[in-house]
Amino acid sequence: HENTGLQSQPPPEKQNYGATAAHVRQGPFVSVSRNSPAKRDYLIAAVLCYANLINFMDWFIVPGILLDIQKYFELSDGDTGLLQTVFILCYMLAAPIFGYLGDRYNRKIVLGGGIFFWSGVTLGSSFISELYYWIFFLSRGLVGIGTASYSTIAPTIIADLFEEGKRTTMLSIFYIFIPVGSGLGYVLAAAMADVTGDWHWAFRITPCLGSLALVLLILLVPHRTQRRTAAHRALSISGTIRVAAEKPGVHRTAKTTWCQDVISLAKNWSFVWSSLGLTAMAFVTGALGMWVPLFLYRAQVVQGIVSPCLQESCNSSNSLIFGGITIGTGILGVIAGAEAARRLRKINSKADPLICATSMFISALCLYIALMVAQTNILSTFIFIAFGELFLSVNWAVVTDILLYVVTPRRQSTAIALQILVSHLLGDAGSPYLIGTISNAIQAKNGHSFQWSFWSMQYSFIVCAFVGVFGGGFFLLTSFYIEEDRKEAER
């Protein structure tokens, strides 16, 4: 709606919520609803989406050429998994810092600095010699710090720019670029390695694209827009701007400390359980993203489809196919999740966590089947991996939407930062390393052969299916608290 002035609150059964929450409360305040988004708002959102694309392309360059990197630095499976673990650890440890900065300072400056930093480090990592593998590990950690600034703050800017159903749509578009960027990271890395015969060139493209994102951010995102939307968030309840400054006896929302914010969020059970569900998602996606192309390569070697890679540049077709699957299933999954949430909310107020739980259970089943058929039928493996990724992608926008309506606006950056910290600390920070370590242990007990290289990865991957089931359980627990926490956030 676009009415202004005092309005009575609709009865609870007719209220919208989540990304569609924009109802106006009756009281001694003058309520001013924002006009429909201007073209500038969509332009800002487009810039943020483009930068998100580059962000996740950088994430998945390493998995796209993992076999080449493993051979170049002579790394075991465990050490190879540690590459992504270092990246995620630095990313998650930096996230709360940027959440604090994003809630209190100019977000455009923080975003610009992050893009410049991670692009520069990525470029520098392409010149590292095989003798200094530890510097390569360090560079991935520094890239993680830079990307944390973006993932923490950018969603809150979009949440400020749009209200009602438009926010769901724009967040869905923003999160579509997670799987699209991830898939393009595989495709870019594999294509550059094939074209140039040198995998180092994969790390020299995204910095150029990042530079363009930085220029667009500087030119198209005004400083005053950032300050104004931040002020709106501080004075708004469910998208309604409360003009209180001129009213005698009216006080602005008191500022709280970071510790107070954290304590409040820890008592928010919808936030806690949905964050643990997201953690399970992160565990599975982190392991899949790191190891699937290498797992498929080992399965093909065992079946005799491909020969073992002995030359300097290995065949990257699995990365190209898996990248394409990631892009397609990601787009379809995010759109399907947002549409399912929009429709089912009308008939069930617990629809969001139930959608997430169902998709996690189905995804876990598909991934388990994919692992079981890998030694006999590669095509079926690709198909079930695609379905597994599809149902994982359903949850991306829905989980963020849950956070945005169970957490008050002035704590949203902090909440996102804490969710990033927990989901990565217990999720994809450790899963690539854990899978690689289990694989190493199995190979050590049974000897190094192509058959056991495949079996060791297959057995270690089964952990992901069980974690997916736990994730579905966490989202089911979220459904028990979602209504109460949503109403509390609105109050």
Coordinates of N, CA and C in Angstrom, one line a residue, residues 53 56 174-186 323 325-331 334 393 396:
L53 N 27.8 -11.3 -7.7 CA 28.2 -12.2 -8.7 C 29.7 -12.4 -8.7
F56 N 31.1 -14.3 -5.4 CA 31.0 -15.7 -5.4 C 31.8 -16.4 -6.5
F174 N 19.0 -11.1 -5.7 CA 20.3 -10.9 -5.1 C 20.9 -12.3 -4.8
Y175 N 20.1 -13.2 -4.2 CA 20.6 -14.5 -3.8 C 20.7 -15.5 -5.0
I176 N 20.0 -15.2 -6.1 CA 20.3 -16.0 -7.3 C 21.7 -15.9 -7.7
F177 N 22.4 -14.8 -7.5 CA 23.7 -14.6 -7.9 C 24.7 -15.4 -7.0
I178 N 24.3 -16.0 -5.9 CA 25.1 -16.9 -5.2 C 25.4 -18.2 -6.1
P179 N 24.4 -18.9 -6.5 CA 24.7 -20.1 -7.3 C 25.2 -19.7 -8.7
V180 N 24.7 -18.6 -9.3 CA 25.2 -18.2 -10.6 C 26.7 -17.8 -10.5
G181 N 27.0 -17.0 -9.5 CA 28.5 -16.7 -9.3 C 29.3 -17.9 -9.0
S182 N 28.8 -18.8 -8.2 CA 29.5 -20.0 -7.9 C 29.8 -20.8 -9.1
G183 N 28.7 -21.0 -9.9 CA 28.9 -21.8 -11.1 C 29.8 -21.2 -12.1
L184 N 29.7 -19.8 -12.3 CA 30.6 -19.1 -13.2 C 32.0 -19.2 -12.7
G185 N 32.2 -19.3 -11.4 CA 33.6 -19.5 -10.9 C 34.2 -20.7 -11.4
Y186 N 33.4 -21.8 -11.3 CA 33.9 -23.1 -11.9 C 34.2 -23.0 -13.4
G323 N 29.7 -26.6 -12.9 CA 29.4 -25.1 -12.9 C 28.0 -24.8 -13.5
I325 N 25.5 -26.9 -13.9 CA 24.5 -27.4 -13.0 C 24.2 -26.5 -11.9
T326 N 25.3 -25.9 -11.3 CA 25.1 -25.0 -10.2 C 24.4 -23.8 -10.6
I327 N 24.7 -23.2 -11.7 CA 24.0 -22.0 -12.2 C 22.5 -22.3 -12.5
G328 N 22.2 -23.4 -13.2 CA 20.8 -23.7 -13.6 C 20.0 -24.0 -12.4
T329 N 20.5 -24.9 -11.5 CA 19.7 -25.3 -10.4 C 19.6 -24.2 -9.4
G330 N 20.6 -23.3 -9.3 CA 20.6 -22.2 -8.4 C 19.5 -21.2 -8.7
I331 N 19.4 -20.8 -10.0 CA 18.4 -19.9 -10.5 C 17.0 -20.5 -10.3
V334 N 16.2 -20.8 -6.3 CA 15.9 -19.6 -5.6 C 14.5 -19.1 -6.0
S393 N 19.2 -24.9 -3.0 CA 19.0 -23.6 -3.4 C 17.7 -23.0 -3.1
W396 N 17.9 -20.4 0.0 CA 18.7 -19.3 0.2 C 18.0 -18.0 0.6

